[in-house]
Coordinates of C-alpha atoms and ligand atoms in Angstrom, one line a residue:
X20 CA -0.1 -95.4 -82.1
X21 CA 1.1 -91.7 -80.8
X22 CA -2.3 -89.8 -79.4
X23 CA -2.3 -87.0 -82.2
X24 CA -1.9 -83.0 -81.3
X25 CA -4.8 -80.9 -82.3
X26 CA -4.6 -77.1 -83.6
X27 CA -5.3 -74.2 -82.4
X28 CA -8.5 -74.7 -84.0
X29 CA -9.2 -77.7 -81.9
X30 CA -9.3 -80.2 -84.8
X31 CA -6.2 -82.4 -86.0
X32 CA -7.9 -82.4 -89.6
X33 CA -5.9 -85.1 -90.7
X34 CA -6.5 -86.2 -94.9
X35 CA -9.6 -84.1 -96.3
X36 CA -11.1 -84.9 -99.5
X37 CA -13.2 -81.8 -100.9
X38 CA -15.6 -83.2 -103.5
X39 CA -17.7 -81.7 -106.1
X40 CA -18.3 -81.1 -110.0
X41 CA -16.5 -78.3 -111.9
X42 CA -17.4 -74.6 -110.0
X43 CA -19.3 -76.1 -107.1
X44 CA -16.7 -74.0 -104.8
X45 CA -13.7 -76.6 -103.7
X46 CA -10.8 -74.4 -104.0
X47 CA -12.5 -71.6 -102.3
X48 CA -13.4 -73.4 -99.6
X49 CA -10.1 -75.1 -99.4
X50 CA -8.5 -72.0 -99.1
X51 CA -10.4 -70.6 -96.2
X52 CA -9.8 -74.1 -94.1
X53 CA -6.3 -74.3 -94.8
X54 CA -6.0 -70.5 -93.4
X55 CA -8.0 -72.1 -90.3
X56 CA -6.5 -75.4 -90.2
X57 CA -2.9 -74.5 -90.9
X58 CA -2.7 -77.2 -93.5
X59 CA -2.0 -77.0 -97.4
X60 CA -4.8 -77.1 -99.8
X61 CA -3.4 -79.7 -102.5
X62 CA -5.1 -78.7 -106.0
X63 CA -4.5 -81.3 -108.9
X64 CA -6.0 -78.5 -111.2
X65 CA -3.4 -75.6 -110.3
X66 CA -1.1 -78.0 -109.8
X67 CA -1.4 -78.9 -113.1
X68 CA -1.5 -75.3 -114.6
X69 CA 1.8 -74.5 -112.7
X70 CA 3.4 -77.6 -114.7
X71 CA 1.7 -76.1 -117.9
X72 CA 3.2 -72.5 -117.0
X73 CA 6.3 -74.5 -116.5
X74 CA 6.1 -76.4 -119.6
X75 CA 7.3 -79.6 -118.0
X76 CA 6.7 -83.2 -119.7
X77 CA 3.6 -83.0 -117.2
X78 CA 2.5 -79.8 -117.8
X79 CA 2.6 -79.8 -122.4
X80 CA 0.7 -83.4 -121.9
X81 CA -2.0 -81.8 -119.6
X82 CA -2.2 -79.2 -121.7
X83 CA -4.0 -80.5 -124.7
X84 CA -5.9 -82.4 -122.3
X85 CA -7.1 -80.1 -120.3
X86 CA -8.2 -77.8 -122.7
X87 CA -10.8 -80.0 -124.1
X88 CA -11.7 -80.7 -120.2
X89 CA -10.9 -84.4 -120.3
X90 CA -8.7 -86.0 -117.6
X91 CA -5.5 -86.3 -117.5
X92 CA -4.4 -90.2 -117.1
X93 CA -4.4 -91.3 -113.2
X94 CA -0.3 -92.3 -113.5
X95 CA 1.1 -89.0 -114.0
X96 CA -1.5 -87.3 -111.8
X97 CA -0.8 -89.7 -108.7
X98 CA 2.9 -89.9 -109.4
X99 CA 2.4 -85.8 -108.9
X100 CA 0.1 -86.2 -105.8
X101 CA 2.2 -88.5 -104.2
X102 CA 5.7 -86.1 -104.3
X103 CA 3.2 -83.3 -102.7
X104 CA 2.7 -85.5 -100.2
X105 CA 6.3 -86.4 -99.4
X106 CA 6.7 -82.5 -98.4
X107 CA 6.7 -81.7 -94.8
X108 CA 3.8 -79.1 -94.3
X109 CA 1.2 -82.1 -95.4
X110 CA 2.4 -83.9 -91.5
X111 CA -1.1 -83.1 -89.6
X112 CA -2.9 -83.0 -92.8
X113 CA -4.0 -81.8 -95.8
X114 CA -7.3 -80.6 -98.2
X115 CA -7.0 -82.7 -101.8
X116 CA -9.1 -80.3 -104.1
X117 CA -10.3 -82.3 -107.1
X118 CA -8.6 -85.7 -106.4
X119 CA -9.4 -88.4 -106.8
X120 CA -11.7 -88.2 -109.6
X121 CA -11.6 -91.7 -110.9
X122 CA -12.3 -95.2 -108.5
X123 CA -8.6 -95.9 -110.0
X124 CA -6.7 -92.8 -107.9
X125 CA -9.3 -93.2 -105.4
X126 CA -7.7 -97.0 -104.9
X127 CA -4.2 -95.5 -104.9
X128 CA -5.0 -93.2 -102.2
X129 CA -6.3 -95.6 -99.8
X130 CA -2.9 -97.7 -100.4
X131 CA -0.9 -94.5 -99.5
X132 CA -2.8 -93.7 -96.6
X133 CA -2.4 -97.4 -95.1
X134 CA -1.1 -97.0 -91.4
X135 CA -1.7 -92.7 -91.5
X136 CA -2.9 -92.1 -88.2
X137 CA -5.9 -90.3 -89.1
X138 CA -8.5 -92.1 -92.0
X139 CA -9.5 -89.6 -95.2
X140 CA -12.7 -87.6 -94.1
X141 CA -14.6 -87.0 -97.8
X142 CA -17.0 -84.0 -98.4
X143 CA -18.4 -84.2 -101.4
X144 CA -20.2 -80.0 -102.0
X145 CA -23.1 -80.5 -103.9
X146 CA -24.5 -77.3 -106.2
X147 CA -27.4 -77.6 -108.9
X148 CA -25.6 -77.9 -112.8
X149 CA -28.0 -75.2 -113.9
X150 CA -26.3 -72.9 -111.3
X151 CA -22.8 -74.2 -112.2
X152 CA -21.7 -72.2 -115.4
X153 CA -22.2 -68.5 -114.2
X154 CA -20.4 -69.6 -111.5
X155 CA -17.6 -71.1 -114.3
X156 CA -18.3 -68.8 -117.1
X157 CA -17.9 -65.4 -114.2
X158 CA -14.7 -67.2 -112.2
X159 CA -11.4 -64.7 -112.3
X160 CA -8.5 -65.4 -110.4
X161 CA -5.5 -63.4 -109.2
X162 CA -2.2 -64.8 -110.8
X163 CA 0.1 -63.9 -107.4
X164 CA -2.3 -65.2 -104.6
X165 CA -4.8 -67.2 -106.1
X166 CA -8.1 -65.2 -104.6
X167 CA -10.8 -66.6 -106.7
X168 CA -13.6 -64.4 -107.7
X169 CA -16.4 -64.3 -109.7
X170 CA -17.7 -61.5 -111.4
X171 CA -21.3 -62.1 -110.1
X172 CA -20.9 -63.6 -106.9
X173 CA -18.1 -62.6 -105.5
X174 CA -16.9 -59.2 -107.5
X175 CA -13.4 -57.5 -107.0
X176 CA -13.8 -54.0 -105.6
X177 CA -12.1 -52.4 -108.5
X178 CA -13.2 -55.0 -112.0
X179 CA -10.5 -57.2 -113.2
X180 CA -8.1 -55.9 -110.1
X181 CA -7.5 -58.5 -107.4
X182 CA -8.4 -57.1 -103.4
X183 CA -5.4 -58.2 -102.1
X184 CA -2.4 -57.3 -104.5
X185 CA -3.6 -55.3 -107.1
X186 CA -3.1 -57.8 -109.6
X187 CA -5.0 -58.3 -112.9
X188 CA -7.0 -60.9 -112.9
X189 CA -7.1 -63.9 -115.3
X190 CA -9.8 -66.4 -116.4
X191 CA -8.9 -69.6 -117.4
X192 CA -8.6 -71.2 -120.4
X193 CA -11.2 -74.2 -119.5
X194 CA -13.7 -71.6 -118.2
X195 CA -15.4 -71.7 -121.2
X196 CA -19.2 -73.1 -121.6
X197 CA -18.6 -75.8 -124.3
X198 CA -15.1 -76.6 -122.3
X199 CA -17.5 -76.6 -119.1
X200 CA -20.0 -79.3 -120.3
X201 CA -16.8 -81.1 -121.5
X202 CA -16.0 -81.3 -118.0
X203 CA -19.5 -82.0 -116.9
X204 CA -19.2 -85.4 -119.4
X205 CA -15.8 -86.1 -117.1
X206 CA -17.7 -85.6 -113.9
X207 CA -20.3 -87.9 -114.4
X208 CA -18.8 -90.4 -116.3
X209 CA -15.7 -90.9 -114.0
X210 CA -16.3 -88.7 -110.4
X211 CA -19.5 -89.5 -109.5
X212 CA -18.3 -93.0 -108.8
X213 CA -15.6 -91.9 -106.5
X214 CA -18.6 -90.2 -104.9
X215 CA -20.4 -93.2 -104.4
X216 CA -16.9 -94.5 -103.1
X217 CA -16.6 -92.5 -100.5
X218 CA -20.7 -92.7 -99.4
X219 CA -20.6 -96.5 -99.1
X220 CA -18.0 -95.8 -96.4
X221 CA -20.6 -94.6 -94.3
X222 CA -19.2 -92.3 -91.3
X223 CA -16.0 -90.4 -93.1
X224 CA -18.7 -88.5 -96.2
X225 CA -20.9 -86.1 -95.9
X226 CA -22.5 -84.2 -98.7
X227 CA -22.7 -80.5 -98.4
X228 CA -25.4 -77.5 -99.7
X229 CA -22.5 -75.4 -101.7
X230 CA -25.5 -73.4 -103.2
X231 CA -25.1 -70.8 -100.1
X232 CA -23.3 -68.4 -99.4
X233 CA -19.6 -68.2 -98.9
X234 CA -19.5 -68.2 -95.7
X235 CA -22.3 -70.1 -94.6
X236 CA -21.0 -73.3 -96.8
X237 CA -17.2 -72.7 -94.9
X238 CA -19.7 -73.0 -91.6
X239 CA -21.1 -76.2 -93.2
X240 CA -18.1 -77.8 -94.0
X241 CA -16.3 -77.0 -90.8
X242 CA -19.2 -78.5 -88.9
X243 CA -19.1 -81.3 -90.7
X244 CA -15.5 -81.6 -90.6
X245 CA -15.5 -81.6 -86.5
X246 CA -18.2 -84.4 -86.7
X247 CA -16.6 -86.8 -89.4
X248 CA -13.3 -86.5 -87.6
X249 CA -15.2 -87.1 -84.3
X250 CA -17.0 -89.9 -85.7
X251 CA -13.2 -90.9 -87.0
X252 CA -11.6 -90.9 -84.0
X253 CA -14.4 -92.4 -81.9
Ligands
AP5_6 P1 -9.8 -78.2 -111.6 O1 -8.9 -77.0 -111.6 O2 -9.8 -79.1 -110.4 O3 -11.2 -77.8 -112.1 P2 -12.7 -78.4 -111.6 O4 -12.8 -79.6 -110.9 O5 -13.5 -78.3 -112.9 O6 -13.2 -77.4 -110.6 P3 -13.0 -75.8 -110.6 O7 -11.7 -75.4 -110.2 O8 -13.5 -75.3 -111.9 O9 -14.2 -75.4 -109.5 P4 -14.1 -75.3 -107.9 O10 -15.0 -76.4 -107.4 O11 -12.7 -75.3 -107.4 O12 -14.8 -73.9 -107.8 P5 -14.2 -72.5 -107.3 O13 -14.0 -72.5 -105.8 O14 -13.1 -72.0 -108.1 O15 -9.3 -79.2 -112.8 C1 -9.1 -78.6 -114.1 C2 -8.6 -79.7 -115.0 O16 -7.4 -80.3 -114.6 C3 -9.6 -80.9 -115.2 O17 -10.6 -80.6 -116.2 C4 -8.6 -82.0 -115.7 O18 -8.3 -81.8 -117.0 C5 -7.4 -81.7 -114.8 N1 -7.4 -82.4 -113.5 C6 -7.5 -81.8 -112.3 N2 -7.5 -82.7 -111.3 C7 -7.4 -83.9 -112.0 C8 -7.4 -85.3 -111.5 N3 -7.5 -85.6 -110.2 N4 -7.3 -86.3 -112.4 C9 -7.3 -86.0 -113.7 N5 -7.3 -84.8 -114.2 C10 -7.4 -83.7 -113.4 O19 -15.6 -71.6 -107.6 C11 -16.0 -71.4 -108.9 C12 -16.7 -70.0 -109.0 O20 -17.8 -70.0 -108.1 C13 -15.8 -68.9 -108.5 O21 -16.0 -67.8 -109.4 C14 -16.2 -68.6 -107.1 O22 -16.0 -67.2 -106.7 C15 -17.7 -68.9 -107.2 N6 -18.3 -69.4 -105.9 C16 -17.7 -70.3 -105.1 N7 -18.5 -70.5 -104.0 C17 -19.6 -69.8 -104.3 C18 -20.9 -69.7 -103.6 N8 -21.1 -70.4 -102.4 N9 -21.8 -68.9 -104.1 C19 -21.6 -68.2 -105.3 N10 -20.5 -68.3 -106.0 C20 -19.5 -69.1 -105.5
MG7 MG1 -10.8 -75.4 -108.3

């Protein structure tokens, strides 16, 4: 097996799993590691929204789905993972944001990953549910790059206008309370096992405080990162 490069960063990160019920902070913290990393942060959510914007087969099906905050069926969303994962920035890894999120796509994962080079590192970010809906119910996002805010945590310096381009910023559809304990009922009826999944593989999960701030829970994460993919490698 070829001895892998690392980064500038001094970690090869290899397959990263960020874990976590709705709003616990996955895609914000995917995006700052992949700006470290150098790797692509694979959302199945926005993935999913840029099918709906598209109003592919994919995207009207998800649609109604998502809207109620239910799942959308573990075929279509692995067939979709898996032609991400044929594109050539994924080569020295990659941070899956909300997949898997049944035992079913985590089985299909392991399958795929079968003689990768590097094994999945899973961090499951754990945040108390009573903290979880401001953080859903306050989330904006910029429609060009994606910046997520949140109109009590993390404000834009001008409301509604994103930092970066100037953009208006847009809530989504889902981000509603009812929707968000619909999603809640997803979580623990389906995720929480993945969870469990990746636990009983001892040295590749650790769980995370994502009730911090920003910045400190990046610090977690990367830390942890560098000791899972130690502990990988080792
Ligand atoms: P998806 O888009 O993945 O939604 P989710 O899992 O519910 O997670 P969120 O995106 O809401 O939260 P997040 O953890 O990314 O938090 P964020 O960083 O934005 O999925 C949407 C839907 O698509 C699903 O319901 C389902 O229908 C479908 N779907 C997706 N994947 C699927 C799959 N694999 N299988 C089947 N169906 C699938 O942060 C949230 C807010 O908190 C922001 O405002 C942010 O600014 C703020 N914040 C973040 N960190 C902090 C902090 N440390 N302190 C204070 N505030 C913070
Ligand atoms: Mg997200």
């Amino acid at each position: 097996m070829p001895k892998p490069l690392f980064n500038s960063s001094g970690l090869l990160p290899g397959p990263v799993l960020l874990l976590g019920a709705p709003g616990v902070g996955k895609g914000t913290q995917a995006k700052r590691l992949m700006d470290e990393f150098s790797i692509p942060q694979i959302s199945t959510g926005d993935l999913l929204r840029e099918h709906r914007k598209n109003q592919t087969p994919l995207g009207m099906l998800a649609d109604d789905l998502m809207s109620k905050g239910q799942l959308v069926p573990d075929d279509m969303v692995n067939q979709m993972v898996a032609t991400r994962l044929t594109e050539p920035d994924t080569k020295h890894g990659y941070i899956l944001d909300g997949f898997p999120r049944t035992l079913n796509q985590a089985e299909w994962l392991d399958h795929q990953l079968i003689g990768h080079p590097l094994p999945v590192v899973a961090v499951n970010i754990v945040v108390p549910e009573r903290d979880l809906l401001e953080r859903i119910t306050g989330r904006l996002s910029c429609p060009v790059c994606g910046t997520i805010y949140n109109i009590y945590s993390e404000p834009p310096k001008r409301p509604g206008i994103c930092d970066r381009e100037g953009a208006k910023l847009i809530q989504r559809t889902d981000d509603t309370e009812p929707v968000f304990h619909e999603r809640m009922k997803a979580f623990q009826s389906k995720t929480a096992a993945v969870i469990e999944y990746y636990r009983s593989h001892g040295g590749r999960f650790a769980e995370i405080n994502g009730n911090l701030p920003v910045d400190e829970v990046t610090q977690s994460i990367r830390a942890t990162l560098f000791r899972l993919r130690h502990h990988a490698e080792s």
